[in-house]
Amino acid sequence: MSSRAGQTACVTNVQRYSLHDGGGIRTTVFLKGCPFTCPWCCNPENLSAAPEVSFKERLCMGCSRREPGGLCATAPEDCPTGAKTLLGEELSVDDVMDRVLRDAAFYEESGGGLTVSGGEALLWQPFVQALLGRAKAEGLGTAVETTLALPMADPAGLAAVCDRWLVDFKVADRDRSLGICRIDPEVRDRNLAALRGLGADVVARMPIVPGHTDSPENVAANLDAVGAAGLTRVDVLPFHQLGSAKYDSLGLDYAMGDVPQLSEADVAWVVDEARARGLDARVRGE
């Protein structure tokens, strides 16, 4: 994490016109770094907290010499085809807000705003708190996408500047979750209780991933946890392959490459189960 009092962070993307990250038209800021190991992660460029180089072999025109099995000496910013790109740049709160405010009119008209995602946003808590505070001062809606599975230094401070929390419910069994994802659901639930005690608006997010989270037992246990936390809404997220090509460009193995994507029909039973419990269940959310 940057040493400049939380006022900078490593950012991979300030994505405009996001439609499924908290309601309305939003700009989603993707922060780099995640301590977890979900095999289905669709943002592998955000696993490392440091800038790194992505290389797309199909775009390379061989303009400079490459060592066998390695990359050429051309700097990413000088690559003529975009085959080599640098993922991650250190941005200040001011840098990010300059980009976010370009679409202020769309937020106002649609009820949207700014969402912070990752990686894991809680790795950058001082920055997130400062950024959301600035966004609130500008009259924007704010949201955070998170596992909520890291200790929170200042729950009250974060709750004060975040309008909506989008919280993951993945592998319900603690031992399985730690073994697969390194995520401790008990940490999430403690943070969740603290936020709910502060009046935070929380939406549960349930990724349905074949072989990992799609069993009736896991779905039921997650819905039990959602209900026990006093939440009323759950967004059901069907497994997809949208991030699969990123692994190869980063030189990473992708364990889910042969797993078929799921359709809305495939997860309809999860939605039905949630609604049978009185929850407001939606596929993919807003």
PDB file of C-alpha atoms in Angstrom:
ATOM      1  CA  MET A   1       0.000   0.000   0.000  1.00  0.00           C
ATOM      2  CA  SER A   2       1.204   3.487  -0.749  1.00  0.00           C
ATOM      3  CA  SER A   3       2.788   5.444   2.076  1.00  0.00           C
ATOM      4  CA  ARG A   4       1.144   8.731   1.217  1.00  0.00           C
ATOM      5  CA  ALA A   5      -1.506   8.716   3.946  1.00  0.00           C
ATOM      6  CA  GLY A   6      -3.881   6.591   1.937  1.00  0.00           C
ATOM      7  CA  GLN A   7      -4.238   9.199  -0.777  1.00  0.00           C
ATOM      8  CA  THR A   8      -2.934   6.970  -3.579  1.00  0.00           C
ATOM      9  CA  ALA A   9      -3.576   3.399  -4.697  1.00  0.00           C
ATOM     10  CA  CYS A  10      -2.616   1.075  -7.544  1.00  0.00           C
ATOM     11  CA  VAL A  11      -5.489   1.169 -10.040  1.00  0.00           C
ATOM     12  CA  THR A  12      -5.925  -1.029 -13.114  1.00  0.00           C
ATOM     13  CA  ASN A  13      -9.055   0.507 -14.569  1.00  0.00           C
ATOM     14  CA  VAL A  14     -11.486   3.369 -14.109  1.00  0.00           C
ATOM     15  CA  GLN A  15     -14.349   1.759 -16.011  1.00  0.00           C
ATOM     16  CA  ARG A  16     -17.085   4.070 -17.240  1.00  0.00           C
ATOM     17  CA  TYR A  17     -20.714   3.092 -17.962  1.00  0.00           C
ATOM     18  CA  SER A  18     -20.850   0.124 -15.581  1.00  0.00           C
ATOM     19  CA  LEU A  19     -24.398  -1.176 -15.199  1.00  0.00           C
ATOM     20  CA  HIS A  20     -24.171  -4.053 -12.693  1.00  0.00           C
ATOM     21  CA  ASP A  21     -22.131  -2.579  -9.859  1.00  0.00           C
ATOM     22  CA  GLY A  22     -24.592  -0.872  -7.573  1.00  0.00           C
ATOM     23  CA  GLY A  23     -27.483   0.639  -9.533  1.00  0.00           C
ATOM     24  CA  GLY A  24     -27.778   3.189 -12.325  1.00  0.00           C
ATOM     25  CA  ILE A  25     -24.903   4.218 -14.582  1.00  0.00           C
ATOM     26  CA  ARG A  26     -21.679   4.015 -12.614  1.00  0.00           C
ATOM     27  CA  THR A  27     -17.948   4.338 -12.892  1.00  0.00           C
ATOM     28  CA  THR A  28     -16.185   1.374 -11.290  1.00  0.00           C
ATOM     29  CA  VAL A  29     -12.664   1.841  -9.980  1.00  0.00           C
ATOM     30  CA  PHE A  30     -10.703  -1.420  -9.934  1.00  0.00           C
ATOM     31  CA  LEU A  31      -7.976  -1.491  -7.282  1.00  0.00           C
ATOM     32  CA  LYS A  32      -5.036  -3.856  -7.651  1.00  0.00           C
ATOM     33  CA  GLY A  33      -4.283  -6.520  -5.064  1.00  0.00           C
ATOM     34  CA  CYS A  34      -6.154  -9.457  -3.536  1.00  0.00           C
ATOM     35  CA  PRO A  35      -4.996 -11.978  -0.897  1.00  0.00           C
ATOM     36  CA  PHE A  36      -7.590 -14.550  -1.922  1.00  0.00           C
ATOM     37  CA  THR A  37      -7.387 -17.441  -4.397  1.00  0.00           C
ATOM     38  CA  CYS A  38     -10.823 -17.982  -5.952  1.00  0.00           C
ATOM     39  CA  PRO A  39     -10.177 -20.335  -8.926  1.00  0.00           C
ATOM     40  CA  TRP A  40     -12.885 -18.610 -10.979  1.00  0.00           C
ATOM     41  CA  CYS A  41     -11.565 -15.053 -10.532  1.00  0.00           C
ATOM     42  CA  CYS A  42     -12.427 -12.966 -13.604  1.00  0.00           C
ATOM     43  CA  ASN A  43      -9.964 -10.176 -12.749  1.00  0.00           C
ATOM     44  CA  PRO A  44      -6.576 -11.945 -12.428  1.00  0.00           C
ATOM     45  CA  GLU A  45      -4.850  -8.676 -13.336  1.00  0.00           C
ATOM     46  CA  ASN A  46      -5.908  -7.491  -9.880  1.00  0.00           C
ATOM     47  CA  LEU A  47      -4.454 -10.366  -7.848  1.00  0.00           C
ATOM     48  CA  SER A  48      -0.996  -8.832  -7.466  1.00  0.00           C
ATOM     49  CA  ALA A  49      -0.885  -5.455  -5.730  1.00  0.00           C
ATOM     50  CA  ALA A  50       2.005  -4.293  -7.919  1.00  0.00           C
ATOM     51  CA  PRO A  51       1.977  -3.118 -11.551  1.00  0.00           C
ATOM     52  CA  GLU A  52       2.694  -5.947 -13.992  1.00  0.00           C
ATOM     53  CA  VAL A  53       3.035  -6.480 -17.723  1.00  0.00           C
ATOM     54  CA  SER A  54       0.388  -8.182 -19.837  1.00  0.00           C
ATOM     55  CA  PHE A  55       1.488  -9.712 -23.131  1.00  0.00           C
ATOM     56  CA  LYS A  56      -0.834 -10.798 -25.960  1.00  0.00           C
ATOM     57  CA  GLU A  57       1.145 -13.025 -28.301  1.00  0.00           C
ATOM     58  CA  ARG A  58      -1.368 -12.674 -31.146  1.00  0.00           C
ATOM     59  CA  LEU A  59      -0.741  -8.923 -31.352  1.00  0.00           C
ATOM     60  CA  CYS A  60       3.053  -9.087 -31.346  1.00  0.00           C
ATOM     61  CA  MET A  61       4.676  -8.059 -34.648  1.00  0.00           C
ATOM     62  CA  GLY A  62       8.215  -8.963 -33.555  1.00  0.00           C
ATOM     63  CA  CYS A  63       9.539  -5.420 -33.707  1.00  0.00           C
ATOM     64  CA  SER A  64      12.351  -6.196 -31.254  1.00  0.00           C
ATOM     65  CA  ARG A  65      14.362  -9.207 -30.139  1.00  0.00           C
ATOM     66  CA  ARG A  66      12.832 -11.627 -27.605  1.00  0.00           C
ATOM     67  CA  GLU A  67      14.660 -14.132 -25.450  1.00  0.00           C
ATOM     68  CA  PRO A  68      13.219 -17.686 -25.672  1.00  0.00           C
ATOM     69  CA  GLY A  69      10.291 -17.910 -23.291  1.00  0.00           C
ATOM     70  CA  GLY A  70      10.577 -14.245 -22.365  1.00  0.00           C
ATOM     71  CA  LEU A  71       9.363 -10.820 -23.383  1.00  0.00           C
ATOM     72  CA  CYS A  72      11.056  -8.318 -25.643  1.00  0.00           C
ATOM     73  CA  ALA A  73      12.892  -5.239 -24.392  1.00  0.00           C
ATOM     74  CA  THR A  74      10.277  -2.818 -25.751  1.00  0.00           C
ATOM     75  CA  ALA A  75       8.649  -0.826 -22.973  1.00  0.00           C
ATOM     76  CA  PRO A  76       4.858  -1.261 -22.738  1.00  0.00           C
ATOM     77  CA  GLU A  77       4.275   2.404 -23.534  1.00  0.00           C
ATOM     78  CA  ASP A  78       6.324   2.037 -26.734  1.00  0.00           C
ATOM     79  CA  CYS A  79       4.685  -1.160 -28.010  1.00  0.00           C
ATOM     80  CA  PRO A  80       3.226  -0.254 -31.434  1.00  0.00           C
ATOM     81  CA  THR A  81       0.449  -2.864 -31.431  1.00  0.00           C
ATOM     82  CA  GLY A  82      -0.595  -2.919 -27.781  1.00  0.00           C
ATOM     83  CA  ALA A  83       0.663  -6.488 -27.404  1.00  0.00           C
ATOM     84  CA  LYS A  84       2.524  -5.418 -24.295  1.00  0.00           C
ATOM     85  CA  THR A  85       0.708  -3.292 -21.748  1.00  0.00           C
ATOM     86  CA  LEU A  86       1.360  -2.214 -18.170  1.00  0.00           C
ATOM     87  CA  LEU A  87      -1.438  -3.122 -15.780  1.00  0.00           C
ATOM     88  CA  GLY A  88      -1.695  -0.846 -12.775  1.00  0.00           C
ATOM     89  CA  GLU A  89      -0.779   2.769 -12.127  1.00  0.00           C
ATOM     90  CA  GLU A  90      -0.538   4.692  -8.906  1.00  0.00           C
ATOM     91  CA  LEU A  91      -3.321   7.251  -8.868  1.00  0.00           C
ATOM     92  CA  SER A  92      -4.304   9.823  -6.300  1.00  0.00           C
ATOM     93  CA  VAL A  93      -7.815  10.523  -5.118  1.00  0.00           C
ATOM     94  CA  ASP A  94      -7.734  13.662  -7.267  1.00  0.00           C
ATOM     95  CA  ASP A  95      -6.625  11.674 -10.334  1.00  0.00           C
ATOM     96  CA  VAL A  96      -9.495   9.224  -9.961  1.00  0.00           C
ATOM     97  CA  MET A  97     -12.105  11.881  -9.228  1.00  0.00           C
ATOM     98  CA  ASP A  98     -11.061  13.854 -12.314  1.00  0.00           C
ATOM     99  CA  ARG A  99     -12.035  10.820 -14.410  1.00  0.00           C
ATOM    100  CA  VAL A 100     -15.138   9.917 -12.417  1.00  0.00           C
ATOM    101  CA  LEU A 101     -16.651  13.405 -12.640  1.00  0.00           C
ATOM    102  CA  ARG A 102     -16.573  13.366 -16.437  1.00  0.00           C
ATOM    103  CA  ASP A 103     -19.863  11.463 -16.306  1.00  0.00           C
ATOM    104  CA  ALA A 104     -21.532  13.383 -13.488  1.00  0.00           C
ATOM    105  CA  ALA A 105     -24.602  14.119 -15.602  1.00  0.00           C
ATOM    106  CA  PHE A 106     -25.210  10.403 -16.203  1.00  0.00           C
ATOM    107  CA  TYR A 107     -25.030   9.596 -12.502  1.00  0.00           C
ATOM    108  CA  GLU A 108     -27.576  12.256 -11.659  1.00  0.00           C
ATOM    109  CA  GLU A 109     -30.016  11.136 -14.347  1.00  0.00           C
ATOM    110  CA  SER A 110     -29.728   7.404 -13.616  1.00  0.00           C
ATOM    111  CA  GLY A 111     -29.252   7.338  -9.862  1.00  0.00           C
ATOM    112  CA  GLY A 112     -25.753   5.943 -10.338  1.00  0.00           C
ATOM    113  CA  GLY A 113     -22.374   6.995  -9.059  1.00  0.00           C
ATOM    114  CA  LEU A 114     -19.009   5.538  -8.067  1.00  0.00           C
ATOM    115  CA  THR A 115     -18.245   1.912  -7.176  1.00  0.00           C
ATOM    116  CA  VAL A 116     -14.905   0.704  -5.828  1.00  0.00           C
ATOM    117  CA  SER A 117     -13.973  -2.878  -6.689  1.00  0.00           C
ATOM    118  CA  GLY A 118     -10.831  -4.992  -7.012  1.00  0.00           C
ATOM    119  CA  GLY A 119      -8.982  -7.157  -6.333  1.00  0.00           C
ATOM    120  CA  GLU A 120     -10.077  -6.654  -2.753  1.00  0.00           C
ATOM    121  CA  ALA A 121     -11.006  -3.066  -1.964  1.00  0.00           C
ATOM    122  CA  LEU A 122     -10.364  -3.521   1.757  1.00  0.00           C
ATOM    123  CA  LEU A 123      -6.625  -3.784   1.057  1.00  0.00           C
ATOM    124  CA  TRP A 124      -6.775  -0.028   0.374  1.00  0.00           C
ATOM    125  CA  GLN A 125      -9.067   1.153   3.169  1.00  0.00           C
ATOM    126  CA  PRO A 126      -7.607   4.665   3.749  1.00  0.00           C
ATOM    127  CA  PHE A 127      -7.688   5.360   0.009  1.00  0.00           C
ATOM    128  CA  VAL A 128     -11.204   3.967  -0.381  1.00  0.00           C
ATOM    129  CA  GLN A 129     -12.464   6.044   2.529  1.00  0.00           C
ATOM    130  CA  ALA A 130     -10.868   9.199   1.140  1.00  0.00           C
ATOM    131  CA  LEU A 131     -12.135   8.535  -2.385  1.00  0.00           C
ATOM    132  CA  LEU A 132     -15.705   7.789  -1.333  1.00  0.00           C
ATOM    133  CA  GLY A 133     -15.667  10.821   0.932  1.00  0.00           C
ATOM    134  CA  ARG A 134     -14.778  13.005  -2.037  1.00  0.00           C
ATOM    135  CA  ALA A 135     -17.465  11.353  -4.148  1.00  0.00           C
ATOM    136  CA  LYS A 136     -20.086  11.977  -1.453  1.00  0.00           C
ATOM    137  CA  ALA A 137     -18.992  15.610  -1.252  1.00  0.00           C
ATOM    138  CA  GLU A 138     -19.679  15.847  -4.992  1.00  0.00           C
ATOM    139  CA  GLY A 139     -23.182  14.431  -4.472  1.00  0.00           C
ATOM    140  CA  LEU A 140     -22.450  11.012  -6.013  1.00  0.00           C
ATOM    141  CA  GLY A 141     -23.852   7.690  -4.911  1.00  0.00           C
ATOM    142  CA  THR A 142     -21.167   5.324  -3.625  1.00  0.00           C
ATOM    143  CA  ALA A 143     -20.732   1.566  -3.394  1.00  0.00           C
ATOM    144  CA  VAL A 144     -18.031  -0.991  -2.569  1.00  0.00           C
ATOM    145  CA  GLU A 145     -17.695  -4.516  -3.976  1.00  0.00           C
ATOM    146  CA  THR A 146     -15.904  -6.721  -1.440  1.00  0.00           C
ATOM    147  CA  THR A 147     -15.526 -10.104   0.200  1.00  0.00           C
ATOM    148  CA  LEU A 148     -15.575  -8.159   3.480  1.00  0.00           C
ATOM    149  CA  ALA A 149     -13.109 -10.805   4.696  1.00  0.00           C
ATOM    150  CA  LEU A 150     -10.271  -8.548   5.898  1.00  0.00           C
ATOM    151  CA  PRO A 151     -10.182  -6.690   9.225  1.00  0.00           C
ATOM    152  CA  MET A 152     -11.714  -3.220   9.032  1.00  0.00           C
ATOM    153  CA  ALA A 153      -9.715  -0.440  10.667  1.00  0.00           C
ATOM    154  CA  ASP A 154     -12.581   2.079  10.749  1.00  0.00           C
ATOM    155  CA  PRO A 155     -15.995   0.523  10.044  1.00  0.00           C
ATOM    156  CA  ALA A 156     -17.842   3.677  11.085  1.00  0.00           C
ATOM    157  CA  GLY A 157     -15.721   5.877   8.825  1.00  0.00           C
ATOM    158  CA  LEU A 158     -16.251   3.612   5.815  1.00  0.00           C
ATOM    159  CA  ALA A 159     -19.956   3.176   6.523  1.00  0.00           C
ATOM    160  CA  ALA A 160     -20.383   6.942   6.634  1.00  0.00           C
ATOM    161  CA  VAL A 161     -19.185   7.365   3.035  1.00  0.00           C
ATOM    162  CA  CYS A 162     -20.536   4.176   1.412  1.00  0.00           C
ATOM    163  CA  ASP A 163     -24.193   4.065   0.374  1.00  0.00           C
ATOM    164  CA  ARG A 164     -24.217   0.382  -0.561  1.00  0.00           C
ATOM    165  CA  TRP A 165     -22.041  -2.627   0.156  1.00  0.00           C
ATOM    166  CA  LEU A 166     -21.998  -5.484  -2.362  1.00  0.00           C
ATOM    167  CA  VAL A 167     -20.772  -8.428  -0.287  1.00  0.00           C
ATOM    168  CA  ASP A 168     -19.741 -11.862  -1.559  1.00  0.00           C
ATOM    169  CA  PHE A 169     -21.169 -15.114  -0.247  1.00  0.00           C
ATOM    170  CA  LYS A 170     -19.112 -17.824  -1.954  1.00  0.00           C
ATOM    171  CA  VAL A 171     -18.092 -21.061  -0.234  1.00  0.00           C
ATOM    172  CA  ALA A 172     -20.177 -21.291   2.927  1.00  0.00           C
ATOM    173  CA  ASP A 173     -18.257 -23.963   4.849  1.00  0.00           C
ATOM    174  CA  ARG A 174     -15.340 -22.305   6.630  1.00  0.00           C
ATOM    175  CA  ASP A 175     -12.805 -25.089   6.111  1.00  0.00           C
ATOM    176  CA  ARG A 176     -13.676 -25.455   2.416  1.00  0.00           C
ATOM    177  CA  SER A 177     -13.597 -21.692   1.942  1.00  0.00           C
ATOM    178  CA  LEU A 178     -10.172 -21.367   3.532  1.00  0.00           C
ATOM    179  CA  GLY A 179      -8.896 -24.291   1.477  1.00  0.00           C
ATOM    180  CA  ILE A 180     -10.245 -23.061  -1.857  1.00  0.00           C
ATOM    181  CA  CYS A 181     -10.279 -19.279  -1.566  1.00  0.00           C
ATOM    182  CA  ARG A 182      -8.405 -18.433   1.659  1.00  0.00           C
ATOM    183  CA  ILE A 183     -11.534 -16.521   2.639  1.00  0.00           C
ATOM    184  CA  ASP A 184     -12.750 -16.765   6.233  1.00  0.00           C
ATOM    185  CA  PRO A 185     -16.554 -16.342   6.281  1.00  0.00           C
ATOM    186  CA  GLU A 186     -16.395 -15.637  10.006  1.00  0.00           C
ATOM    187  CA  VAL A 187     -14.369 -12.464   9.369  1.00  0.00           C
ATOM    188  CA  ARG A 188     -16.935 -11.423   6.779  1.00  0.00           C
ATOM    189  CA  ASP A 189     -19.791 -12.032   9.184  1.00  0.00           C
ATOM    190  CA  ARG A 190     -18.155 -10.027  11.968  1.00  0.00           C
ATOM    191  CA  ASN A 191     -17.615  -7.100   9.628  1.00  0.00           C
ATOM    192  CA  LEU A 192     -21.120  -7.492   8.310  1.00  0.00           C
ATOM    193  CA  ALA A 193     -22.565  -7.320  11.820  1.00  0.00           C
ATOM    194  CA  ALA A 194     -20.571  -4.149  12.500  1.00  0.00           C
ATOM    195  CA  LEU A 195     -21.765  -2.500   9.285  1.00  0.00           C
ATOM    196  CA  ARG A 196     -25.367  -3.523   9.818  1.00  0.00           C
ATOM    197  CA  GLY A 197     -25.158  -2.112  13.341  1.00  0.00           C
ATOM    198  CA  LEU A 198     -24.167   1.180  11.746  1.00  0.00           C
ATOM    199  CA  GLY A 199     -27.208   1.079   9.462  1.00  0.00           C
ATOM    200  CA  ALA A 200     -25.333   0.110   6.287  1.00  0.00           C
ATOM    201  CA  ASP A 201     -27.259  -0.975   3.180  1.00  0.00           C
ATOM    202  CA  VAL A 202     -25.862  -4.373   2.168  1.00  0.00           C
ATOM    203  CA  VAL A 203     -26.633  -6.528  -0.867  1.00  0.00           C
ATOM    204  CA  ALA A 204     -25.499 -10.158  -0.807  1.00  0.00           C
ATOM    205  CA  ARG A 205     -23.827 -11.482  -3.946  1.00  0.00           C
ATOM    206  CA  MET A 206     -23.762 -15.210  -4.646  1.00  0.00           C
ATOM    207  CA  PRO A 207     -21.562 -16.384  -7.533  1.00  0.00           C
ATOM    208  CA  ILE A 208     -22.781 -19.774  -8.703  1.00  0.00           C
ATOM    209  CA  VAL A 209     -19.688 -21.673  -9.836  1.00  0.00           C
ATOM    210  CA  PRO A 210     -19.808 -25.313 -10.972  1.00  0.00           C
ATOM    211  CA  GLY A 211     -17.986 -27.601  -8.589  1.00  0.00           C
ATOM    212  CA  HIS A 212     -17.404 -24.915  -5.971  1.00  0.00           C
ATOM    213  CA  THR A 213     -20.548 -23.014  -4.954  1.00  0.00           C
ATOM    214  CA  ASP A 214     -23.389 -24.615  -6.912  1.00  0.00           C
ATOM    215  CA  SER A 215     -24.400 -27.483  -4.625  1.00  0.00           C
ATOM    216  CA  PRO A 216     -27.837 -27.276  -2.968  1.00  0.00           C
ATOM    217  CA  GLU A 217     -26.077 -27.581   0.405  1.00  0.00           C
ATOM    218  CA  ASN A 218     -23.777 -24.611  -0.251  1.00  0.00           C
ATOM    219  CA  VAL A 219     -26.605 -22.478  -1.641  1.00  0.00           C
ATOM    220  CA  ALA A 220     -28.799 -23.253   1.361  1.00  0.00           C
ATOM    221  CA  ALA A 221     -25.982 -22.477   3.814  1.00  0.00           C
ATOM    222  CA  ASN A 222     -25.261 -19.155   2.100  1.00  0.00           C
ATOM    223  CA  LEU A 223     -28.929 -18.215   2.139  1.00  0.00           C
ATOM    224  CA  ASP A 224     -29.021 -19.114   5.836  1.00  0.00           C
ATOM    225  CA  ALA A 225     -26.117 -16.722   6.408  1.00  0.00           C
ATOM    226  CA  VAL A 226     -27.809 -13.990   4.363  1.00  0.00           C
ATOM    227  CA  GLY A 227     -30.970 -14.334   6.422  1.00  0.00           C
ATOM    228  CA  ALA A 228     -29.080 -14.462   9.731  1.00  0.00           C
ATOM    229  CA  ALA A 229     -27.375 -11.176   8.826  1.00  0.00           C
ATOM    230  CA  GLY A 230     -30.762  -9.546   8.323  1.00  0.00           C
ATOM    231  CA  LEU A 231     -30.201  -8.905   4.610  1.00  0.00           C
ATOM    232  CA  THR A 232     -33.164  -8.790   2.280  1.00  0.00           C
ATOM    233  CA  ARG A 233     -31.614  -8.820  -1.182  1.00  0.00           C
ATOM    234  CA  VAL A 234     -29.360 -11.284  -2.971  1.00  0.00           C
ATOM    235  CA  ASP A 235     -27.874 -10.986  -6.457  1.00  0.00           C
ATOM    236  CA  VAL A 236     -27.262 -14.378  -8.072  1.00  0.00           C
ATOM    237  CA  LEU A 237     -24.230 -14.324 -10.389  1.00  0.00           C
ATOM    238  CA  PRO A 238     -23.967 -17.143 -12.970  1.00  0.00           C
ATOM    239  CA  PHE A 239     -20.435 -18.360 -13.688  1.00  0.00           C
ATOM    240  CA  HIS A 240     -18.945 -16.879 -16.880  1.00  0.00           C
ATOM    241  CA  GLN A 241     -15.704 -17.024 -18.857  1.00  0.00           C
ATOM    242  CA  LEU A 242     -15.293 -13.295 -19.553  1.00  0.00           C
ATOM    243  CA  GLY A 243     -11.908 -13.113 -17.844  1.00  0.00           C
ATOM    244  CA  SER A 244     -10.401 -16.348 -19.126  1.00  0.00           C
ATOM    245  CA  ALA A 245      -8.189 -14.777 -21.833  1.00  0.00           C
ATOM    246  CA  LYS A 246      -6.490 -12.557 -19.249  1.00  0.00           C
ATOM    247  CA  TYR A 247      -4.746 -15.507 -17.610  1.00  0.00           C
ATOM    248  CA  ASP A 248      -2.704 -16.403 -20.667  1.00  0.00           C
ATOM    249  CA  SER A 249      -1.602 -12.799 -21.199  1.00  0.00           C
ATOM    250  CA  LEU A 250      -0.341 -12.736 -17.607  1.00  0.00           C
ATOM    251  CA  GLY A 251       1.379 -16.121 -17.820  1.00  0.00           C
ATOM    252  CA  LEU A 252      -1.027 -17.612 -15.268  1.00  0.00           C
ATOM    253  CA  ASP A 253      -2.789 -20.970 -15.248  1.00  0.00           C
ATOM    254  CA  TYR A 254      -6.583 -20.905 -15.305  1.00  0.00           C
ATOM    255  CA  ALA A 255      -8.202 -23.892 -13.621  1.00  0.00           C
ATOM    256  CA  MET A 256     -11.718 -23.177 -14.903  1.00  0.00           C
ATOM    257  CA  GLY A 257     -11.025 -23.033 -18.641  1.00  0.00           C
ATOM    258  CA  ASP A 258     -13.041 -26.146 -19.502  1.00  0.00           C
ATOM    259  CA  VAL A 259     -16.005 -25.303 -17.284  1.00  0.00           C
ATOM    260  CA  PRO A 260     -19.117 -24.240 -19.241  1.00  0.00           C
ATOM    261  CA  GLN A 261     -20.709 -20.881 -18.579  1.00  0.00           C
ATOM    262  CA  LEU A 262     -24.044 -20.828 -16.785  1.00  0.00           C
ATOM    263  CA  SER A 263     -27.195 -19.195 -18.129  1.00  0.00           C
ATOM    264  CA  GLU A 264     -29.995 -17.497 -16.241  1.00  0.00           C
ATOM    265  CA  ALA A 265     -31.979 -20.711 -16.635  1.00  0.00           C
ATOM    266  CA  ASP A 266     -29.174 -22.654 -14.952  1.00  0.00           C
ATOM    267  CA  VAL A 267     -29.418 -20.539 -11.797  1.00  0.00           C
ATOM    268  CA  ALA A 268     -33.201 -20.117 -11.759  1.00  0.00           C
ATOM    269  CA  TRP A 269     -33.480 -22.695  -8.978  1.00  0.00           C
ATOM    270  CA  VAL A 270     -31.198 -20.560  -6.775  1.00  0.00           C
ATOM    271  CA  VAL A 271     -33.395 -17.530  -7.376  1.00  0.00           C
ATOM    272  CA  ASP A 272     -36.492 -19.602  -6.552  1.00  0.00           C
ATOM    273  CA  GLU A 273     -34.895 -20.879  -3.339  1.00  0.00           C
ATOM    274  CA  ALA A 274     -34.003 -17.347  -2.267  1.00  0.00           C
ATOM    275  CA  ARG A 275     -37.447 -16.005  -3.039  1.00  0.00           C
ATOM    276  CA  ALA A 276     -39.045 -18.872  -1.133  1.00  0.00           C
ATOM    277  CA  ARG A 277     -37.215 -17.485   1.904  1.00  0.00           C
ATOM    278  CA  GLY A 278     -38.694 -14.034   1.307  1.00  0.00           C
ATOM    279  CA  LEU A 279     -35.553 -12.530  -0.210  1.00  0.00           C
ATOM    280  CA  ASP A 280     -35.482 -10.100  -3.132  1.00  0.00           C
ATOM    281  CA  ALA A 281     -33.434 -12.248  -5.523  1.00  0.00           C
ATOM    282  CA  ARG A 282     -32.167 -11.022  -8.880  1.00  0.00           C
ATOM    283  CA  VAL A 283     -29.892 -12.506 -11.530  1.00  0.00           C
ATOM    284  CA  ARG A 284     -26.767 -10.342 -11.903  1.00  0.00           C
ATOM    285  CA  GLY A 285     -28.366  -7.479  -9.986  1.00  0.00           C
ATOM    286  CA  GLU A 286     -28.602  -3.902 -11.158  1.00  0.00           C
TER     287      GLU A 286
END
